[in-house]
Amino acid sequence: MLDDLTGKIALVTGASRGIGRAIAIALAEAGADVAVNYLSRKTHAVETCAAIRKAGSRALPVKANVARAAAVARLAATVELELGPVDILVNNAGIVGVKPVEDISEADWDEMIAVNLTSAFLVTQQVLPGMRSRGWGRIIFISSVAAQTGGITGPHYAASKAGLLGLTHSYARHLFKEGITVNAIAPALIETDMVAGNLQASPAAIPIGRFGAPSEVAAVAVLLAQNGFLTGQTINVNGGWYMS
Ligand code: NAP
């Protein structure tokens, strides 16, 4: 039997646009109230919140740079105060940086790891004690086909996304008995601003022959939130690029 998400509190990082936005709205359509984290595009976040409210759920836009521990602590406290303790966490916020391999600097590496990987650790650590005390939680990491194949972006991006799979496996293992499932989604070439800004991204790279839609990733996130017997897995939403 699948879990009812009605009244559950979800936090989706990087939900102002793209995949995060679609996941936030899909969780709302499944009954959850949703905190919409963003970095700088407030108008987009407010628009995502309007779509969530239209679906009949509560919504809260929260600006925070999830790569910074102090900002993450404020984010978690604000969500708990305004909506309630987080039951469903989707670590989605991320960046790409397309450069020739030899031009990737230590600063590029540090920024990529901070935004794509450290952020997921920081937000998870903030909400985990509450999930444990309530005996129910869902943690979803948005990885990438780059973790599995190297992708088309660069080694710093691929490493950050592979690191998320390590977090998935370790958290899942620690939390088996506590009603908390932990999974990753590994998409490839989903039609968002991120892909529009990457000249190397072409539908020709995808066996199915087209980009994916954010809603096709969002449907998987909802399933992961509803299914208490599914943990420690990577669900590939990639048009057949990598087969597991
Ligand atoms: P996107 O359209 O570029 O949106 C990125 C989102 O992340 C925005 O909401 C942005 O906020 C937010 N963000 C960026 N840095 C942040 C930070 N430091 N703190 C808080 N929020 C931050 O990207 P997308 O394509 O939807 O990608 C979403 C996730 O899926 C990323 O982790 C990406 O690596 C992964 N992914 C995407 C694809 C793809 O083909 N699109 C494939 C595999 C994996 P603002 O709007 O305020 O800037």
Short mmCIF file of N, CA, C and O in Angstrom, two decimals, residues 140-227:
data_model
loop_
_atom_site.label_atom_id
_atom_site.label_comp_id
_atom_site.label_asym_id
_atom_site.label_seq_id
_atom_site.Cartn_x
_atom_site.Cartn_y
_atom_site.Cartn_z
N ILE A 140 15.24 12.40 -0.99
CA ILE A 140 15.47 12.14 -2.42
C ILE A 140 16.59 13.06 -2.89
O ILE A 140 16.55 14.28 -2.68
N PHE A 141 17.61 12.47 -3.50
CA PHE A 141 18.72 13.23 -4.06
C PHE A 141 18.57 13.26 -5.58
O PHE A 141 18.35 12.21 -6.19
N ILE A 142 18.73 14.43 -6.17
CA ILE A 142 18.70 14.51 -7.64
C ILE A 142 20.14 14.43 -8.14
O ILE A 142 20.89 15.41 -8.12
N SER A 143 20.49 13.23 -8.56
CA SER A 143 21.82 12.97 -9.11
C SER A 143 21.77 13.24 -10.62
O SER A 143 21.12 14.20 -11.06
N SER A 144 22.44 12.43 -11.41
CA SER A 144 22.49 12.65 -12.86
C SER A 144 23.08 11.42 -13.53
O SER A 144 23.87 10.68 -12.92
N VAL A 145 22.77 11.27 -14.81
CA VAL A 145 23.43 10.23 -15.61
C VAL A 145 24.95 10.45 -15.62
O VAL A 145 25.72 9.51 -15.85
N ALA A 146 25.36 11.69 -15.34
CA ALA A 146 26.80 12.00 -15.30
C ALA A 146 27.52 11.17 -14.24
O ALA A 146 28.71 10.87 -14.39
N ALA A 147 26.80 10.79 -13.17
CA ALA A 147 27.41 9.95 -12.13
C ALA A 147 27.75 8.57 -12.67
O ALA A 147 28.66 7.91 -12.18
N GLN A 148 26.99 8.15 -13.69
CA GLN A 148 27.12 6.78 -14.19
C GLN A 148 27.97 6.69 -15.46
O GLN A 148 28.67 5.70 -15.68
N THR A 149 27.90 7.72 -16.30
CA THR A 149 28.58 7.66 -17.61
C THR A 149 29.65 8.74 -17.77
O THR A 149 30.37 8.73 -18.76
N GLY A 150 29.70 9.69 -16.82
CA GLY A 150 30.57 10.86 -17.00
C GLY A 150 29.82 12.03 -17.61
O GLY A 150 30.19 13.18 -17.38
N GLY A 151 28.78 11.76 -18.37
CA GLY A 151 27.93 12.83 -18.92
C GLY A 151 28.66 13.72 -19.90
O GLY A 151 29.69 13.35 -20.48
N ILE A 152 28.11 14.93 -20.08
CA ILE A 152 28.65 15.84 -21.10
C ILE A 152 29.17 17.13 -20.48
O ILE A 152 29.53 18.05 -21.20
N THR A 153 29.21 17.22 -19.15
CA THR A 153 29.52 18.51 -18.53
C THR A 153 30.98 18.63 -18.13
O THR A 153 31.71 19.46 -18.64
N GLY A 154 31.42 17.80 -17.21
CA GLY A 154 32.81 17.89 -16.76
C GLY A 154 33.02 17.02 -15.55
O GLY A 154 32.05 16.62 -14.90
N PRO A 155 34.28 16.73 -15.21
CA PRO A 155 34.55 15.81 -14.10
C PRO A 155 34.09 16.35 -12.75
O PRO A 155 33.72 15.56 -11.87
N HIS A 156 34.11 17.68 -12.58
CA HIS A 156 33.66 18.23 -11.29
C HIS A 156 32.16 18.00 -11.11
O HIS A 156 31.71 17.63 -10.02
N TYR A 157 31.39 18.18 -12.19
CA TYR A 157 29.94 17.92 -12.12
C TYR A 157 29.69 16.42 -11.89
O TYR A 157 28.91 16.04 -11.01
N ALA A 158 30.36 15.58 -12.68
CA ALA A 158 30.16 14.13 -12.54
C ALA A 158 30.50 13.66 -11.14
O ALA A 158 29.79 12.83 -10.55
N ALA A 159 31.59 14.19 -10.58
CA ALA A 159 32.00 13.78 -9.23
C ALA A 159 30.97 14.22 -8.19
O ALA A 159 30.65 13.48 -7.26
N SER A 160 30.44 15.45 -8.35
CA SER A 160 29.43 15.92 -7.39
C SER A 160 28.19 15.03 -7.43
O SER A 160 27.60 14.72 -6.39
N LYS A 161 27.81 14.61 -8.63
CA LYS A 161 26.60 13.79 -8.77
C LYS A 161 26.83 12.35 -8.33
O LYS A 161 25.92 11.69 -7.82
N ALA A 162 28.06 11.84 -8.52
CA ALA A 162 28.40 10.51 -8.00
C ALA A 162 28.43 10.53 -6.48
O ALA A 162 28.03 9.57 -5.82
N GLY A 163 28.88 11.65 -5.90
CA GLY A 163 28.89 11.78 -4.44
C GLY A 163 27.49 11.65 -3.86
O GLY A 163 27.31 11.09 -2.78
N LEU A 164 26.50 12.15 -4.59
CA LEU A 164 25.11 12.03 -4.10
C LEU A 164 24.68 10.57 -4.00
O LEU A 164 23.87 10.22 -3.14
N LEU A 165 25.21 9.73 -4.88
CA LEU A 165 24.85 8.30 -4.79
C LEU A 165 25.48 7.68 -3.54
O LEU A 165 24.88 6.81 -2.90
N GLY A 166 26.67 8.14 -3.17
CA GLY A 166 27.28 7.68 -1.91
C GLY A 166 26.44 8.10 -0.72
O GLY A 166 26.21 7.31 0.21
N LEU A 167 25.96 9.35 -0.74
CA LEU A 167 25.08 9.81 0.35
C LEU A 167 23.82 8.94 0.39
O LEU A 167 23.35 8.55 1.47
N THR A 168 23.25 8.66 -0.77
CA THR A 168 22.02 7.84 -0.84
C THR A 168 22.25 6.50 -0.15
O THR A 168 21.45 6.06 0.69
N HIS A 169 23.33 5.83 -0.53
CA HIS A 169 23.55 4.47 0.00
C HIS A 169 23.81 4.51 1.51
O HIS A 169 23.28 3.69 2.26
N SER A 170 24.61 5.48 1.96
CA SER A 170 24.95 5.50 3.38
C SER A 170 23.74 5.89 4.24
O SER A 170 23.44 5.22 5.24
N TYR A 171 23.03 6.95 3.85
CA TYR A 171 21.85 7.33 4.64
C TYR A 171 20.81 6.20 4.62
O TYR A 171 20.19 5.91 5.65
N ALA A 172 20.60 5.58 3.47
CA ALA A 172 19.60 4.49 3.40
C ALA A 172 19.95 3.40 4.40
O ALA A 172 19.10 2.91 5.16
N ARG A 173 21.22 3.01 4.43
CA ARG A 173 21.71 1.95 5.30
C ARG A 173 21.51 2.31 6.79
O ARG A 173 21.12 1.47 7.59
N HIS A 174 21.78 3.57 7.13
CA HIS A 174 21.64 3.98 8.53
C HIS A 174 20.18 4.07 8.96
O HIS A 174 19.89 4.04 10.16
N LEU A 175 19.26 4.21 8.01
CA LEU A 175 17.89 4.56 8.37
C LEU A 175 16.86 3.48 8.05
O LEU A 175 15.66 3.70 8.19
N PHE A 176 17.35 2.27 7.60
CA PHE A 176 16.45 1.17 7.23
C PHE A 176 15.30 0.97 8.23
O PHE A 176 14.15 0.79 7.84
N LYS A 177 15.64 0.97 9.52
CA LYS A 177 14.68 0.55 10.56
C LYS A 177 13.88 1.71 11.11
O LYS A 177 13.16 1.55 12.09
N GLU A 178 14.03 2.90 10.53
CA GLU A 178 13.44 4.08 11.18
C GLU A 178 12.31 4.73 10.37
O GLU A 178 11.93 5.86 10.64
N GLY A 179 11.81 4.00 9.37
CA GLY A 179 10.70 4.54 8.59
C GLY A 179 11.11 5.63 7.61
O GLY A 179 10.27 6.37 7.10
N ILE A 180 12.41 5.72 7.37
CA ILE A 180 12.92 6.78 6.48
C ILE A 180 13.56 6.11 5.27
O ILE A 180 14.49 5.31 5.43
N THR A 181 13.06 6.42 4.08
CA THR A 181 13.68 5.89 2.87
C THR A 181 14.53 6.97 2.21
O THR A 181 14.26 8.17 2.35
N VAL A 182 15.57 6.51 1.53
CA VAL A 182 16.52 7.43 0.90
C VAL A 182 16.85 6.90 -0.50
O VAL A 182 17.31 5.76 -0.64
N ASN A 183 16.57 7.71 -1.49
CA ASN A 183 16.78 7.29 -2.88
C ASN A 183 17.33 8.44 -3.71
O ASN A 183 17.27 9.61 -3.32
N ALA A 184 17.84 8.07 -4.88
CA ALA A 184 18.32 9.07 -5.85
C ALA A 184 17.56 8.92 -7.15
O ALA A 184 17.13 7.82 -7.52
N ILE A 185 17.40 10.04 -7.84
CA ILE A 185 16.92 10.03 -9.22
C ILE A 185 18.08 10.51 -10.08
O ILE A 185 18.72 11.51 -9.76
N ALA A 186 18.36 9.77 -11.14
CA ALA A 186 19.45 10.16 -12.04
C ALA A 186 18.85 10.50 -13.41
O ALA A 186 18.67 9.63 -14.26
N PRO A 187 18.55 11.77 -13.63
CA PRO A 187 17.97 12.16 -14.92
C PRO A 187 19.07 12.39 -15.96
O PRO A 187 20.25 12.53 -15.64
N ALA A 188 18.62 12.45 -17.22
CA ALA A 188 19.51 12.92 -18.30
C ALA A 188 18.73 13.82 -19.23
O ALA A 188 17.64 13.46 -19.67
N LEU A 189 19.31 14.94 -19.48
CA LEU A 189 18.81 15.91 -20.47
C LEU A 189 17.30 16.12 -20.40
O LEU A 189 16.54 15.68 -21.25
N ILE A 190 16.94 16.79 -19.33
CA ILE A 190 15.56 17.21 -19.10
C ILE A 190 15.46 18.67 -19.56
O ILE A 190 16.36 19.47 -19.28
N GLU A 191 14.39 19.00 -20.23
CA GLU A 191 14.27 20.32 -20.86
C GLU A 191 14.06 21.42 -19.82
O GLU A 191 12.94 21.69 -19.39
N THR A 192 15.16 22.03 -19.38
CA THR A 192 15.13 23.12 -18.40
C THR A 192 16.12 24.18 -18.84
O THR A 192 16.86 24.00 -19.81
N ASP A 193 16.22 25.27 -18.05
CA ASP A 193 17.21 26.32 -18.35
C ASP A 193 18.62 25.74 -18.37
O ASP A 193 19.48 26.18 -19.14
N MET A 194 18.87 24.77 -17.50
CA MET A 194 20.21 24.18 -17.41
C MET A 194 20.62 23.55 -18.74
O MET A 194 21.75 23.71 -19.20
N VAL A 195 19.70 22.85 -19.36
CA VAL A 195 20.00 22.19 -20.64
C VAL A 195 20.02 23.22 -21.76
O VAL A 195 20.87 23.16 -22.66
N ALA A 196 19.12 24.21 -21.70
CA ALA A 196 19.10 25.25 -22.73
C ALA A 196 20.43 26.00 -22.77
O ALA A 196 20.87 26.46 -23.83
N GLY A 197 21.10 26.11 -21.59
CA GLY A 197 22.36 26.84 -21.52
C GLY A 197 23.58 26.01 -21.87
O GLY A 197 24.70 26.51 -21.81
N ASN A 198 23.38 24.75 -22.22
CA ASN A 198 24.52 23.86 -22.51
C ASN A 198 24.50 23.47 -23.98
O ASN A 198 23.71 22.63 -24.41
N LEU A 199 25.42 24.08 -24.74
CA LEU A 199 25.41 23.87 -26.19
C LEU A 199 25.71 22.42 -26.57
O LEU A 199 25.38 21.96 -27.67
N GLN A 200 26.33 21.69 -25.64
CA GLN A 200 26.64 20.28 -25.95
C GLN A 200 25.45 19.36 -25.73
O GLN A 200 25.51 18.17 -26.05
N ALA A 201 24.37 19.90 -25.16
CA ALA A 201 23.20 19.07 -24.90
C ALA A 201 22.33 18.97 -26.15
O ALA A 201 21.79 19.97 -26.62
N SER A 202 22.20 17.76 -26.66
CA SER A 202 21.40 17.57 -27.87
C SER A 202 20.51 16.36 -27.68
O SER A 202 20.93 15.35 -27.09
N PRO A 203 19.28 16.41 -28.22
CA PRO A 203 18.41 15.23 -28.13
C PRO A 203 19.05 14.01 -28.79
O PRO A 203 18.70 12.87 -28.45
N ALA A 204 20.01 14.25 -29.67
CA ALA A 204 20.65 13.12 -30.36
C ALA A 204 21.43 12.24 -29.38
O ALA A 204 21.69 11.07 -29.66
N ALA A 205 21.79 12.80 -28.21
CA ALA A 205 22.52 12.01 -27.20
C ALA A 205 21.60 11.00 -26.51
O ALA A 205 22.08 10.08 -25.85
N ILE A 206 20.30 11.19 -26.66
CA ILE A 206 19.32 10.37 -25.92
C ILE A 206 18.78 9.27 -26.84
O ILE A 206 18.22 9.59 -27.91
N PRO A 207 18.89 8.00 -26.47
CA PRO A 207 18.39 6.92 -27.34
C PRO A 207 16.93 7.11 -27.76
O PRO A 207 16.56 6.85 -28.92
N ILE A 208 16.10 7.60 -26.85
CA ILE A 208 14.68 7.81 -27.21
C ILE A 208 14.53 8.93 -28.23
O ILE A 208 13.54 8.99 -28.95
N GLY A 209 15.51 9.83 -28.31
CA GLY A 209 15.53 10.83 -29.38
C GLY A 209 14.90 12.16 -29.03
O GLY A 209 14.64 12.98 -29.92
N ARG A 210 14.66 12.41 -27.74
CA ARG A 210 14.13 13.72 -27.33
C ARG A 210 14.60 14.01 -25.91
O ARG A 210 15.03 13.10 -25.19
N PHE A 211 14.52 15.30 -25.53
CA PHE A 211 14.75 15.67 -24.15
C PHE A 211 13.58 15.16 -23.29
O PHE A 211 12.46 15.02 -23.79
N GLY A 212 13.87 14.93 -22.00
CA GLY A 212 12.79 14.59 -21.09
C GLY A 212 12.08 15.84 -20.60
O GLY A 212 12.60 16.96 -20.72
N ALA A 213 10.90 15.65 -20.03
CA ALA A 213 10.13 16.77 -19.45
C ALA A 213 10.31 16.74 -17.94
O ALA A 213 10.39 15.67 -17.33
N PRO A 214 10.36 17.93 -17.30
CA PRO A 214 10.45 17.96 -15.83
C PRO A 214 9.35 17.12 -15.16
O PRO A 214 9.60 16.48 -14.13
N SER A 215 8.17 17.09 -15.74
CA SER A 215 7.07 16.31 -15.14
C SER A 215 7.38 14.82 -15.11
O SER A 215 6.89 14.09 -14.24
N GLU A 216 8.23 14.36 -16.06
CA GLU A 216 8.57 12.93 -16.09
C GLU A 216 9.51 12.56 -14.94
O GLU A 216 9.54 11.41 -14.49
N VAL A 217 10.29 13.53 -14.46
CA VAL A 217 11.12 13.32 -13.27
C VAL A 217 10.24 13.47 -12.02
O VAL A 217 10.34 12.69 -11.07
N ALA A 218 9.37 14.46 -12.05
CA ALA A 218 8.53 14.75 -10.88
C ALA A 218 7.65 13.56 -10.50
O ALA A 218 7.45 13.27 -9.31
N ALA A 219 7.14 12.85 -11.49
CA ALA A 219 6.28 11.69 -11.21
C ALA A 219 7.04 10.63 -10.44
O ALA A 219 6.48 9.95 -9.57
N VAL A 220 8.32 10.49 -10.72
CA VAL A 220 9.15 9.50 -10.01
C VAL A 220 9.38 9.95 -8.56
O VAL A 220 9.36 9.14 -7.63
N ALA A 221 9.59 11.26 -8.38
CA ALA A 221 9.78 11.77 -7.01
C ALA A 221 8.54 11.50 -6.15
O ALA A 221 8.66 11.12 -4.98
N VAL A 222 7.37 11.68 -6.73
CA VAL A 222 6.13 11.42 -5.98
C VAL A 222 6.05 9.94 -5.61
O VAL A 222 5.74 9.57 -4.47
N LEU A 223 6.37 9.08 -6.56
CA LEU A 223 6.35 7.64 -6.28
C LEU A 223 7.31 7.29 -5.14
O LEU A 223 6.96 6.52 -4.23
N LEU A 224 8.51 7.87 -5.17
CA LEU A 224 9.49 7.59 -4.11
C LEU A 224 8.96 8.07 -2.75
O LEU A 224 9.23 7.45 -1.73
N ALA A 225 8.26 9.19 -2.75
CA ALA A 225 7.71 9.70 -1.49
C ALA A 225 6.59 8.80 -0.97
O ALA A 225 6.40 8.68 0.24
N GLN A 226 5.87 8.14 -1.87
CA GLN A 226 4.72 7.34 -1.46
C GLN A 226 5.09 5.90 -1.06
O GLN A 226 4.31 5.24 -0.40
N ASN A 227 6.27 5.43 -1.51
CA ASN A 227 6.59 4.01 -1.40
C ASN A 227 7.60 3.72 -0.30
O ASN A 227 8.78 4.02 -0.42
#
